[in-house]
CSV table of C-alpha atoms and ligand atoms in Angstrom, one decimal:
chain,number,residue,atom,x,y,z
J,4,MET,CA,62.6,46.5,131.2
J,5,ASN,CA,60.3,49.0,132.7
J,6,TRP,CA,59.5,52.4,131.1
J,7,VAL,CA,61.7,54.4,133.5
J,8,ALA,CA,64.7,52.2,132.8
J,9,LEU,CA,64.0,52.4,129.1
J,10,ILE,CA,63.8,56.2,129.1
J,11,LEU,CA,67.0,56.3,131.0
J,12,ALA,CA,68.6,54.0,128.5
J,13,VAL,CA,67.4,56.2,125.6
J,14,LEU,CA,68.6,59.3,127.4
J,15,SER,CA,72.0,57.8,128.0
J,16,ALA,CA,72.2,56.6,124.4
J,17,GLY,CA,71.5,60.2,123.4
J,18,GLY,CA,74.4,61.3,125.7
J,19,ILE,CA,76.7,58.8,124.1
J,20,ALA,CA,75.6,60.0,120.6
J,21,TYR,CA,76.4,63.5,121.7
J,22,GLY,CA,80.0,62.5,122.0
J,23,VAL,CA,80.0,60.5,118.8
J,24,GLY,CA,78.7,63.0,116.3
J,25,GLN,CA,75.9,65.1,114.8
J,26,THR,CA,74.1,62.4,112.8
J,27,ARG,CA,73.3,60.2,115.7
J,28,LEU,CA,72.5,63.1,117.9
J,29,ALA,CA,69.8,64.2,115.5
J,30,LYS,CA,68.1,60.9,115.9
J,31,SER,CA,67.9,60.8,119.7
J,32,PRO,CA,64.9,63.2,120.2
J,33,VAL,CA,62.8,61.0,117.9
J,34,SER,CA,63.6,58.0,120.1
J,35,ILE,CA,62.6,59.8,123.2
J,36,MET,CA,59.3,60.8,121.6
J,37,LYS,CA,58.6,57.2,120.8
J,38,VAL,CA,59.1,56.2,124.4
J,39,PHE,CA,56.8,58.8,125.7
J,40,SER,CA,53.9,58.2,123.3
J,41,GLN,CA,52.8,54.7,124.3
J,42,GLY,CA,49.7,52.7,124.9
J,43,ARG,CA,46.8,53.1,122.6
J,44,GLU,CA,48.0,56.3,120.9
J,45,ARG,CA,51.3,54.7,120.0
J,46,LEU,CA,49.4,51.7,118.5
J,47,ARG,CA,47.2,54.0,116.5
J,48,LEU,CA,50.3,55.7,115.0
J,49,MET,CA,51.8,52.3,114.2
J,50,LEU,CA,48.6,51.3,112.4
J,51,MET,CA,48.5,54.5,110.4
J,52,ARG,CA,52.1,53.8,109.3
J,53,LEU,CA,51.2,50.2,108.4
J,54,GLU,CA,48.3,51.4,106.2
J,55,LYS,CA,50.5,54.0,104.5
J,56,GLU,CA,53.6,52.0,103.7
J,57,ASP,CA,54.0,49.7,100.7
J,58,GLU,CA,53.5,46.0,101.3
J,59,PRO,CA,56.8,44.1,101.7
J,60,ASP,CA,57.3,41.1,99.5
J,61,PHE,CA,55.9,37.9,100.9
J,62,CYS,CA,57.9,34.7,101.2
J,63,PHE,CA,56.4,31.3,101.4
J,64,GLY,CA,57.4,29.2,104.4
J,65,ALA,CA,59.0,25.8,104.2
J,66,MET,CA,56.5,23.1,103.1
J,67,CYS,CA,56.1,20.3,105.6
J,68,TYR,CA,56.0,16.9,103.8
J,69,GLU,CA,56.0,14.8,106.8
J,70,PRO,CA,52.4,14.0,107.5
J,71,MET,CA,51.6,14.6,111.2
J,72,ALA,CA,49.3,12.1,112.9
J,73,LEU,CA,46.4,13.8,114.5
J,74,PRO,CA,46.3,13.1,118.3
J,75,GLU,CA,43.3,11.0,119.2
J,76,ARG,CA,42.6,12.8,122.4
J,77,ALA,CA,43.8,15.6,124.7
J,78,ASP,CA,42.9,16.5,128.2
J,79,TYR,CA,42.3,20.1,128.8
J,80,LEU,CA,43.1,21.2,132.3
J,81,CYS,CA,41.1,24.3,133.2
J,82,PRO,CA,43.5,27.0,134.6
J,83,VAL,CA,40.5,28.5,136.6
J,84,CYS,CA,38.8,25.6,138.3
J,85,GLY,CA,41.1,22.7,137.6
J,86,THR,CA,38.5,20.5,135.9
J,87,ARG,CA,39.7,18.1,133.1
J,88,THR,CA,37.8,18.2,129.8
J,89,VAL,CA,38.5,15.6,127.2
J,90,TYR,CA,38.8,16.6,123.5
J,91,THR,CA,39.4,14.4,120.5
J,92,TYR,CA,41.0,14.7,117.1
J,93,SER,CA,41.1,18.1,115.6
J,94,GLU,CA,40.1,19.7,118.9
J,95,ALA,CA,42.8,17.7,120.6
J,96,GLU,CA,45.2,19.1,118.1
J,97,PHE,CA,44.1,22.6,119.1
J,98,ILE,CA,44.7,21.8,122.8
J,99,LEU,CA,48.1,20.2,122.3
J,100,SER,CA,49.6,22.5,119.7
J,101,THR,CA,47.6,25.6,118.8
J,102,LEU,CA,46.7,26.7,122.3
J,103,PRO,CA,50.2,26.5,123.7
J,104,SER,CA,51.5,28.6,120.7
J,105,MET,CA,48.7,31.2,121.3
J,106,ARG,CA,49.6,31.4,125.0
J,107,ARG,CA,53.2,31.9,124.2
J,108,ILE,CA,52.4,34.8,121.8
J,109,ALA,CA,50.0,36.3,124.4
J,110,ALA,CA,52.8,36.3,127.0
J,111,GLU,CA,55.1,38.0,124.5
J,112,LEU,CA,52.5,40.6,123.7
J,113,ASP,CA,51.9,41.2,127.4
J,114,GLU,CA,55.6,41.9,127.8
J,115,SER,CA,55.6,44.5,125.0
J,116,GLY,CA,54.6,47.3,127.4
J,117,HIS,CA,51.7,48.6,125.2
J,118,PHE,CA,49.0,46.9,127.2
J,119,ARG,CA,48.2,43.8,129.3
J,120,VAL,CA,47.2,40.8,127.2
J,121,SER,CA,45.7,37.5,128.3
J,122,LEU,CA,43.6,34.7,126.8
J,123,GLU,CA,40.2,33.7,128.1
J,124,GLU,CA,39.9,30.1,127.2
J,125,LEU,CA,36.4,28.8,126.7
J,126,LEU,CA,37.3,25.2,126.8
J,127,CYS,CA,36.2,24.0,130.2
J,128,SER,CA,33.1,21.9,130.4
J,129,GLU,CA,32.6,22.8,134.1
J,130,CYS,CA,33.0,26.6,133.6
J,131,PHE,CA,31.2,26.8,130.2
J,132,GLY,CA,28.9,23.7,130.2
J,133,GLU,CA,27.3,23.2,126.8
J,134,ASP,CA,29.0,26.3,125.4
J,135,ALA,CA,32.5,24.9,126.0
J,136,SER,CA,34.4,24.8,122.7
J,137,ASN,CA,37.9,25.1,121.4
J,138,SER,CA,37.7,28.9,121.2
J,139,VAL,CA,39.6,31.6,122.9
J,140,ASN,CA,38.9,35.3,123.6
J,141,LEU,CA,41.8,37.7,123.4
J,142,VAL,CA,41.6,40.2,126.3
J,143,VAL,CA,43.5,43.4,125.9
J,144,VAL,CA,43.6,45.8,128.8
J,145,TYR,CA,45.0,49.3,128.3
J,146,ALA,CA,46.7,51.5,131.0
J,147,GLU,CA,43.8,53.9,130.4
J,148,GLY,CA,41.6,51.2,132.0
J,149,ASP,CA,39.5,49.9,129.2
J,150,THR,CA,39.3,46.3,128.1
J,151,VAL,CA,38.9,44.9,124.6
J,152,ARG,CA,37.7,41.3,124.3
J,153,THR,CA,37.6,39.6,120.9
J,154,ARG,CA,37.2,36.0,119.8
J,155,ALA,CA,40.6,35.2,118.3
J,156,GLY,CA,42.5,32.5,116.6
J,157,TYR,CA,46.2,31.6,116.1
J,158,HIS,CA,46.4,33.6,112.9
J,159,ASP,CA,45.2,36.7,114.8
J,160,MET,CA,48.0,36.2,117.4
J,161,MET,CA,50.6,35.9,114.6
J,162,LEU,CA,49.3,39.2,113.1
J,163,LEU,CA,49.6,41.0,116.5
J,164,ARG,CA,53.1,39.6,117.1
J,165,GLY,CA,54.3,41.2,113.9
J,166,PHE,CA,52.4,44.4,114.3
J,167,VAL,CA,53.5,45.0,117.9
J,168,ALA,CA,57.1,44.3,116.9
J,169,GLY,CA,56.7,47.3,114.5
J,170,ASP,CA,57.1,45.1,111.4
J,171,LEU,CA,55.2,45.4,108.1
J,172,PHE,CA,54.9,41.6,107.9
J,173,TYR,CA,54.1,38.7,110.1
J,174,ILE,CA,55.8,35.3,110.4
J,175,THR,CA,53.9,32.0,110.3
J,176,ASP,CA,54.6,28.7,111.9
J,177,ASN,CA,56.7,27.5,109.0
J,178,ASP,CA,58.7,30.7,108.7
J,179,GLY,CA,56.6,32.1,105.9
J,180,GLN,CA,56.6,35.9,105.8
J,181,TYR,CA,53.4,37.8,104.7
J,182,PRO,CA,52.4,41.4,104.6
J,183,LEU,CA,50.3,42.8,107.5
J,184,LYS,CA,48.7,45.6,105.5
J,185,GLU,CA,45.7,43.7,104.2
J,186,HIS,CA,44.9,42.7,107.8
J,187,SER,CA,45.0,46.2,109.2
J,188,GLN,CA,41.2,46.2,109.8
J,189,ARG,CA,41.4,43.0,111.8
J,190,ILE,CA,44.3,44.4,113.8
J,191,ARG,CA,42.2,47.5,114.5
J,192,GLU,CA,39.4,45.3,115.7
J,193,LEU,CA,41.6,43.1,117.9
J,194,LEU,CA,43.2,46.1,119.6
J,195,GLY,CA,40.0,48.1,119.8
J,196,LEU,CA,41.5,51.0,117.8
J,197,GLU,CA,38.3,51.9,115.9
Q,27,LIG,ZN1,36.9,25.5,134.6
């Protein structure tokens, strides 16, 4: 949904609330303010809230008892130049499982409307030569025009997913739920909110 549509939706929700009663009407100006303050400022406010609130309880995720066999190799296909780079064992695991999860979260974050988000993958032997490794830069571009580029891992992406959703916790792969508060400095760094 684009911002204009969202603003219209909020305004019309306010209109409906007007007919329904005083309590809901009182809430609608706050929602409208939320819609108008977006981008970096909005994120800064969200981070202040995160640092002020009490931590929610954590909850361990399900333990996985089924040992997963490590893949022996994985072919990384460069999205930029199309070259194939072969990785083995733990790096293959990164290509086959971690990277797709990171890309999925990056796409979700990109849809959030706060900023544009993409991953710069440093995995191609053609593009990065000797420096190619299983690492990824998170690239955040704000509407104001500035770009924040940080080396990021899967855990960082999970932190941002929770934070951008406005939660005080983040959810891990195995459905564990952990407080975001202790990671506020890392979130600040990843989003360039220093
Ligand atoms: Zn390449």
